[in-house]
Coordinates of C-alpha atoms in Angstrom, one line a residue:
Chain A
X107 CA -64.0 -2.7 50.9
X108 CA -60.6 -1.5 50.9
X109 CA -58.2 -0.8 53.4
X110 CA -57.6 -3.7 56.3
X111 CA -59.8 -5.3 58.3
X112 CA -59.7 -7.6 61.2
X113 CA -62.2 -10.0 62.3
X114 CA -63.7 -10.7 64.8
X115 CA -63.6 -7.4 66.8
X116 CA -64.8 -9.1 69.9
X117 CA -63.8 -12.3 71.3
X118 CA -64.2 -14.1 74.5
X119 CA -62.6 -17.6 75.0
X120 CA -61.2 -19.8 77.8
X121 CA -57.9 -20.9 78.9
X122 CA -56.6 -23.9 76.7
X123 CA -58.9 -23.1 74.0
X124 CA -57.6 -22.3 70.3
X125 CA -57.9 -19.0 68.6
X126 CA -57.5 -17.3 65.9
X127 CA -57.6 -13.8 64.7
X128 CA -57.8 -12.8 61.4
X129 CA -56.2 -9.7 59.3
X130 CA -57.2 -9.0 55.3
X131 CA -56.0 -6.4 53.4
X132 CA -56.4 -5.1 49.9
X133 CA -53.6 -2.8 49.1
X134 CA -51.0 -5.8 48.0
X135 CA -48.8 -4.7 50.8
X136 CA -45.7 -6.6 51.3
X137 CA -45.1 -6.5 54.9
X138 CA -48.1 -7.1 57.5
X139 CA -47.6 -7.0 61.0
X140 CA -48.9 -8.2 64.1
X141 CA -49.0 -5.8 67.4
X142 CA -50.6 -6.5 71.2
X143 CA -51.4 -3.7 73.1
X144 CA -51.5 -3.8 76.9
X145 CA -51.6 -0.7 79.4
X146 CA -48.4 0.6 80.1
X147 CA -46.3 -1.3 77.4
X148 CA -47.7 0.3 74.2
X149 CA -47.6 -1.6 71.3
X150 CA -45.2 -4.3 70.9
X151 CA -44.2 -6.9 68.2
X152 CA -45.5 -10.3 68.1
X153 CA -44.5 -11.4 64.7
X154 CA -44.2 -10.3 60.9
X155 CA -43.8 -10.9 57.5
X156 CA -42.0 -9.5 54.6
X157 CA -43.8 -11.4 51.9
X158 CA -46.1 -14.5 51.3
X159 CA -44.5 -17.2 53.1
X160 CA -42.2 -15.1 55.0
X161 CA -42.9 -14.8 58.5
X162 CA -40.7 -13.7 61.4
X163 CA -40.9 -13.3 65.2
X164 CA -40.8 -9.5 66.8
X165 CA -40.2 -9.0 70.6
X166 CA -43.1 -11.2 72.0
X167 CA -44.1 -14.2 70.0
X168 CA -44.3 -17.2 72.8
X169 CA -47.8 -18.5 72.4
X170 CA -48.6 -17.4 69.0
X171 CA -48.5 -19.1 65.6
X172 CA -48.8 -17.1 62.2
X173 CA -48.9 -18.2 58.6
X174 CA -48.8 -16.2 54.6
X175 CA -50.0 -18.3 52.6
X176 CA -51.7 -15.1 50.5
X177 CA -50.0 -11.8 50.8
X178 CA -53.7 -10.5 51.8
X179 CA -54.0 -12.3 54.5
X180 CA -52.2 -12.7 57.7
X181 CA -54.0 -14.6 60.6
X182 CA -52.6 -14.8 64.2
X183 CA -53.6 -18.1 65.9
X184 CA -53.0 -18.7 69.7
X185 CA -52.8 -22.5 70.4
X186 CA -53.5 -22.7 73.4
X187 CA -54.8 -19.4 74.8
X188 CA -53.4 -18.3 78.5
X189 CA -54.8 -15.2 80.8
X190 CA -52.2 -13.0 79.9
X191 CA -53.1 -13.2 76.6
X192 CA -56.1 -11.2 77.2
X193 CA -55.1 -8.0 75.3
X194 CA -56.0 -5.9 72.0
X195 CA -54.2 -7.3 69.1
X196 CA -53.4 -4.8 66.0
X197 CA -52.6 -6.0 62.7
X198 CA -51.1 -3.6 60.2
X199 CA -49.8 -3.5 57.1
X200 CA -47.2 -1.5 54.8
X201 CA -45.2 -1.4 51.8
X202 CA -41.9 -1.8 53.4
X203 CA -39.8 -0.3 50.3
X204 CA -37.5 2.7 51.2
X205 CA -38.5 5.7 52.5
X206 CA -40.9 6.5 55.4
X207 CA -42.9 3.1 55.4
X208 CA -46.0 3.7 56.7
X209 CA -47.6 1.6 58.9
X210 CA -51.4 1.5 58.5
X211 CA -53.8 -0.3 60.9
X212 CA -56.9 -2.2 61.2
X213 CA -59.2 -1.5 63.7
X214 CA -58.0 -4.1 66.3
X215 CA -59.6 -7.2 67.9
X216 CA -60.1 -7.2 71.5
X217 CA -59.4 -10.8 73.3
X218 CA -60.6 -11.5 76.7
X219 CA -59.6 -14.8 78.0
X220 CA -61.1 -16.3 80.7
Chain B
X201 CA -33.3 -4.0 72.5
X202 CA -33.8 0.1 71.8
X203 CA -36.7 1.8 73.7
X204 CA -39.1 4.7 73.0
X205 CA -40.4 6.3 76.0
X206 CA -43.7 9.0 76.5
X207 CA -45.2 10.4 79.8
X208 CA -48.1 8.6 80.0
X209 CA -50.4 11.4 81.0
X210 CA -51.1 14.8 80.2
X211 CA -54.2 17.2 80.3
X212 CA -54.4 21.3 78.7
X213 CA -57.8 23.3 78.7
X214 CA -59.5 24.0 75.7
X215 CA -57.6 26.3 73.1
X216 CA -54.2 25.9 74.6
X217 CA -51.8 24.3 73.3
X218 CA -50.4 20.5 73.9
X219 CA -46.7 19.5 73.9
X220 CA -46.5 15.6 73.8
X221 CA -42.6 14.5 74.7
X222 CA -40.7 11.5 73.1
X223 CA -37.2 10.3 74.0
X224 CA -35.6 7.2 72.2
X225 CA -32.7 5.2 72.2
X226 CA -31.7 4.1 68.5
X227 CA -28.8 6.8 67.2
X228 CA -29.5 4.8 63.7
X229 CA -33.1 5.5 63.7
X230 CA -34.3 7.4 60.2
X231 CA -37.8 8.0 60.5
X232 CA -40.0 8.9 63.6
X233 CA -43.7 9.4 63.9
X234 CA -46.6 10.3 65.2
X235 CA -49.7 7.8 66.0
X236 CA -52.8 9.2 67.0
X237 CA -55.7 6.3 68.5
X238 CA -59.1 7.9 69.6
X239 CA -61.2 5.0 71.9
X240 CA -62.0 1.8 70.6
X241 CA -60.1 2.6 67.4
X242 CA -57.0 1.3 65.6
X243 CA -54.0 4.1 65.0
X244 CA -53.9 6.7 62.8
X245 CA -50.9 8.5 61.3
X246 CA -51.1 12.0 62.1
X247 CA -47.5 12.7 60.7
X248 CA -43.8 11.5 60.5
X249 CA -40.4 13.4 59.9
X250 CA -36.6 12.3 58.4
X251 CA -33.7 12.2 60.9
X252 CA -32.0 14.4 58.7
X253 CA -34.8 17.3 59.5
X254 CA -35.0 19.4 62.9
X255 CA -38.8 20.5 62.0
X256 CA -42.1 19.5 60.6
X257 CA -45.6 22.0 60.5
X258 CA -48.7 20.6 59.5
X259 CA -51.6 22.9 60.3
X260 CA -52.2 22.7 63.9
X261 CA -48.9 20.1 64.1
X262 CA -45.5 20.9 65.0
X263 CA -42.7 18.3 65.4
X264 CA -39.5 18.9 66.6
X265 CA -36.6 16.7 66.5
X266 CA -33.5 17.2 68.6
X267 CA -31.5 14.6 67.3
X268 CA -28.5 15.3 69.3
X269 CA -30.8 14.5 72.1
X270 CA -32.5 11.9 70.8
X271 CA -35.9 14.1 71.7
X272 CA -39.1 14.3 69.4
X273 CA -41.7 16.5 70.6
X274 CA -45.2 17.1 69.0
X275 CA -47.2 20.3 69.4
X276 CA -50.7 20.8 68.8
X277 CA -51.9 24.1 68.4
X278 CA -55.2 25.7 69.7
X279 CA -56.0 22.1 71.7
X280 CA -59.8 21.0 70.8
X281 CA -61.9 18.3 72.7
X282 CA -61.8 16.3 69.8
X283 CA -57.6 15.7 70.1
X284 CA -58.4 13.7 73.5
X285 CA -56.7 10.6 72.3
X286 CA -53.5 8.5 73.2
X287 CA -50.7 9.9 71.0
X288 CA -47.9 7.0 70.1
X289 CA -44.4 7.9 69.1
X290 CA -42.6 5.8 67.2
X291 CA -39.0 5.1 65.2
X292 CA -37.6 3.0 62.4
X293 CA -34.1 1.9 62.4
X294 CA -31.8 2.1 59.3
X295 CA -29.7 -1.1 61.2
X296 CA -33.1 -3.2 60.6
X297 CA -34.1 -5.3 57.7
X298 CA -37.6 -5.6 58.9
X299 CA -39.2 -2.7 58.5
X300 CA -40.7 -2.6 61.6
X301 CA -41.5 0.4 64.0
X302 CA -40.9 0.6 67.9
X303 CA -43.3 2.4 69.9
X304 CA -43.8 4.1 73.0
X305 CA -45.9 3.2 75.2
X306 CA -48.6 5.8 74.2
X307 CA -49.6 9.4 76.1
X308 CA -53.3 9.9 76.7
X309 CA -53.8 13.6 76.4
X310 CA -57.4 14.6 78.1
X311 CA -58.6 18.3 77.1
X312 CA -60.6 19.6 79.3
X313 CA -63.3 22.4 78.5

């Protein structure tokens, strides 16, 4: 299917435990993003990437590892996963070239930690 | 860092029309958009306009930019029960290499019949 897609949509885990969210898409977008959203803060930065094998932090990346090895995909691992984690977590993706750079979105994964 | 800000609230009847309020920080900031998310969903563009412009219409949409101000305002004409959403506003800076877009913190707009 195209467009980009985020798996799982649901996850419940534990304090301490390892997880990782996935984010595919199938427009060969350059940049791909990833986004937490929590009530009251909106959306805000965790890390990005320009290109495969370029990644780079945004405003809150403590706690979270990404990797690029294929410019579809763009997985989010937490390493060890804390309460405050608990959150929905948007990966998108865009072209990043001049001009209005859209940014489109999957349909978000939803992480409960326990 | 720069900020975007939105009321976090805001409920119109049926019909009327909506005015969802923006203020940001970034004088350098070229684009700015508009983010609709309906429950459970991811966000949708609904539209975006250039610094350079004061004014965008898109059927029901307005957008105004007051750039003086820093102020971006969307209208939504004739308000339906299927605009009840949280409506994000967002900016890109010229000053960043990233390409990446700062948002509000999201206004839920309730329309009530």
């Amino acid at each position: 299917d195209a467009g980009i897609t985020q798996s799982p949509r649901y996850k419940i885990t534990e304090t301490g435990r390892q997880v990782t969210l996935m984010c595919h898409q199938t427009w060969s977008h350059s940049y791909m993003f990833w986004y937490r959203q929590d009530l009251g803060h909106g959306l805000r930065l965790i890390y990005y990437s320009a290109a495969a094998d370029i990644t780079d932090k945004g405003e809150v990346p403590d706690g979270y590892v990404v990797s690029r090895s294929k410019t579809e995909n763009f997985p989010l691992t937490l390493e060890s996963a804390t309460r405050s984690q608990t959150s929905v977590y948007f990966c998108a993706s865009s072209w990043g070239g001049a001009g209005a750079n859209v940014l489109t979105f999957g349909a978000g994964s939803r992480l409960t930690v326990l | 860092g720069e900020d975007v800000e939105q009321s976090l609230f805001l409920s119109v009847r049926e019909g009327d029309s909506s005015v969802i309020n923006c203020t940001y920080t970034d004088s350098s900031s070229t684009y700015l958009y508009w983010y609709k998310q309906e429950p459970g969903a991811g966000l949708q563009l609904l539209t975006y306009i250039f610094s350079n412009m004061d004014m965008k219409q898109d059927q029901r949409l307005t957008v105004l930019l007051n750039k003086k101000d820093k102020h971006l305002s969307l209208r939504i004409a004739d308000t339906q029960t299927g605009d009840s959403a949280i409506y994000f506003c967002a900016e890109i800076s010229s000053s960043g290499s990233a390409r990446q877009l700062t948002f509000g913190s999201g206004t839920q707009l309730t329309v009530l019949p």
